[in-house]
Structure formats: structure tokens, C-alpha cells
């Protein structure tokens, strides 16, 4: 007999030209027909059925060696494909390269995230402290640098016209002497250090409001007018103490009607620098600061909230000093080398995972052709998905995130990226590092005593999602109800987003007494509604929904323990095919077949030996 290839498609081509009839077998995936993956399976009627291959012997005796060869090779490929690295090591002593690569990648990627975390925290804290310092300098009687929740008093605001002008006059006076009174290294945005003009803008409705007769005459248009306030006095001059914005607006023919005022803004520009530690990675940084003070009157409720915002752009610095030492230069190069190493290892990891995914897809197509040819059974979509290892998909996504995050980090350390790039880099590196640590669960799943969490999540996830879908409807209804009714009277329900967060916090043990006590309404109806609403939510979600969710997970855990004790029932076509062990021992038969019926190569070698023997006799 000729040597046959291991390709089922090639065997199929030979079958089309031979006199054999393709053995037809009906594969049943019903789980009730099987008792265990490693035992003789018995039908409910009492008939003994080892597997669907035994049924093939009844329909057509499995005497065709080609079919045996193809079936054996397909079973061997499938079993090897679904082995974990430990089983492959025991089977063929194949070194787990991908596992070692992932371990090295996790170590260097985590080290990179730790180093960037310290650097990013210092950058964000530096700019936050700068905003706090400027607020204390420019805003009169501002003391909101310590956040208190719930707030003990109202927002920082102006309530009268004199308070409004007094607040702006204070800002302008402080601006005139910020260079001399500020602890930080502030400077005016000019080359010679002189004061730069300020800009005041006011936005109004186009019309008029007459409260006496309750008349409102407003057009649909909104007008905005800006006025430049020049440095009429030198910096730090005592003459600035007598400056009055109200008189300046009157002299400039700039009217300010608070009844139609939407908002007013005062714009200031400064320059500053951060000296830091003067090392290779902490060289001085220079920024241009854009300060905006907003007076918001959009609600027209008699309260004018005041807020200060700061934006900064990095500008070049003139550094006349020798920074760093040899050790600091080495440290800087090591950090850049670490970034390059993360990129290289992530690229290698992604390539290996893509190759494994391609191999799985290729084997799935090959198995589908095999079952379709010999068993008239096509792989379903869920069975086809079994050949796709989504752990590899998770690793590929994490590799992509880490590569882009490392590239941005290299730009930041080269001082060519600032500001929002810190946030983007933090998100990319953080999510990527989270995914590679989640990917470690795959390798723990290779050990029976350590994969409880993975199996519980995998098996409970469909039921949990169906359960949470019902719970989300209830939660959404409570959220809208609480927001609509309690928003005007409770600080935790002022917005829909805050309402959702408040209910979730209460469900997880937040300060429930404060939630009850913070209802601020003189109406008894609102007081009683808040009590009934909160009691109903707490009783339903804490004592019913959460308990049922835990019971779903515990039921899944009990099923997992049952599988450990009694084995798992094969359900898919591939599992049923691999669960049949009666044909695994047939591999020596194939060797005997090959020995008894040599192929063309062995026949040629025999002919050459006999030919050499006859030539030797002829010459002698």
C-alpha cells in the first residue's frame, strides 16, 4: 500500500477514486447519552455505545486503513492542540516559549508602569498645587482648597453687585504684584518682565428685563463684548490699590446689566517654571499659564458662582547649568532601554499569539472538513469558537496598548510631549498592564487546584449576565425616580449620574444614615417619600438581588465540584470524538501496516540492494 499523507483532504481525494464507500456516522451531541468522558457510555435503553466510531463499525466495518489513519491523525492533532503547555512539555518535552515570554513581559511592563506612575503623579500633583496656589492668590477669601463632602457651606460666589466688582478689583490688584508676593516663580508674559494687558469679557442676552412690571423683552441672539485692561501703572505700584473696574467700564462706555448678564470672564496670562531636582529626568520645565476666572450667571437665581481654571502650554527654557552626572545619564538610558524592551517583547508576544490563532483557525477548518467528509456533521459556530483561544486575544490587545503607551512614554521622557499625553499614556499603560495580569489566570488554570476562579467566572457568566439584565431594569427605574423627586432636596441626587453613584454606594454599604439625614425639604411629603424610597431600595437590592446573585455563583461552584468528582460530560462534536479512547491504541497497527506493506521508497531500496548483490556476483 502507498504511503498516505496526514492531510484529510488528500485522503478524501484518494477516496473519491477508490472503490471504498465513505463510512457514514451520525454524531449525536446530546449530553444525556453519555455518562463520563473516560468510561464506557450507556444509553438509557441499555444498549452499550462506546462512541460514534463504534457505530461506524456497525454501519461499515472499519477495515479501511486509510480511514483509520486519517481518524487517528485527526484525533492526535486535536488532542495536541487542546493541550496546555505543561501537557505539551510532558508529551514532547516542548519548551513553553510563550509562557516564558509572557512572564518576562509582565515583569518589565510592571516595572515600567511603576516608574511612570511615580512620574505621572508628580506631574499631575505639581499642576494641581499650582492651580490651588493661584486660586489662593487671586480669589478673595477663597478657602476651598480642602474638599469636604457634603459641603458645609454654599459655593464660592458673589451675591451683590459690590461683591462682584470688589472680587474683580482684588484679582487685578493681586495681578499687579503677583511677581513680588507669590512664593512660586511667576513672571509676566513679556520679554522685559513688564505687565501685560488683561481682558474682560461679558456675555448678555440681547434685550431687557423689567422686574417691576414683570416684563421680559429678549431676542434670540446673545452678544459678547470684550474690553482690554492695559497696565496703567507699573507692577507692584501702590496706585493699583485705588483701581476700580466699575469706573473703568464707565469711562470706556462699557455697560454691564446684571439682569441680562449670562456670564463674565477675566483672562490673565503668566509664565512660570518648575525647577524640581535638576536631574536628567527632572530638568526644569517652563510653562505659559492661561488663567480664566468665570462669573456664572446663567441660572439668574441671585447667586454668581466664581471659578478659576488654569491651562498651561510648555515653552522652551534657557538652562545655563550642567545637569546630572554620569550615573544619572545611565539611569536615563536604562529607562529608555526599558521602554524599548517592552515594545520588543510585546511585538514578539503579539506575533506568537497571532500565529497560534491562525493555527487554531486552520485546524478548525481541517476538522470541519474531516467531520463533514466522514461523519456528515458540520461544526457549529460555538464549536468553531472553541478553536479560538480568547486568552490570546486578550494578550494581543494588551500588547497593542502597551506598545502605544510605551511610545508616548518615550516622547514624554524626551520632553517632546506634555499635558494631555500624560493622561493618554496612563490609560494605555494601566489598561494594558491590567490585561496582562488578567492573562496570568490562564496559566493558573492549568493546575486543577488553582483554576476555581476561572471556571466559576466562565460557567457563571451567562447566568450572571441574564440575572443582571433584570436587575438593571429595576436599578434604572429607582435611579430615575430618585433623581426626579429628590434632586432639588438632596445633595446626593442632584444629577442622574450622581444618583446612580449614590444608589450603588448605598447598596455596597455607604453611610446610610447620612443619606437619610441629608434630605433638605420643608415638605413632609418629600420626607416620607425619601424614607419609603430608600427603605424599598435597600430591602430589594441588599437582601434580595445581591443574595440571589451570590446564590447563582455558589450554584455554579457546586457544579464545578461535581465535575471534579465525576468527570465532565462531553457535549461538542470534538469532545465526543476525543473522548473515545478505544482507537488510541491502534497506532501500533499503523506501524504494522507500514511494515507489512512497504511503500515506494522501501521497494526502491530493496531493489538497489538486490541489484548491487547481482552486480557483485557477476564481476566475481
Coordinates of C-alpha atoms in Angstrom, one line a residue, residues 581-589:
X581 CA -10.2 6.0 23.7
X582 CA -10.7 2.6 22.0
X583 CA -8.9 3.8 18.9
X584 CA -6.0 5.5 20.6
X585 CA -4.3 2.1 21.0
X586 CA -4.5 1.4 17.3
X587 CA -1.3 3.4 16.5
X588 CA 0.9 0.2 16.6
X589 CA -1.5 -1.3 14.0

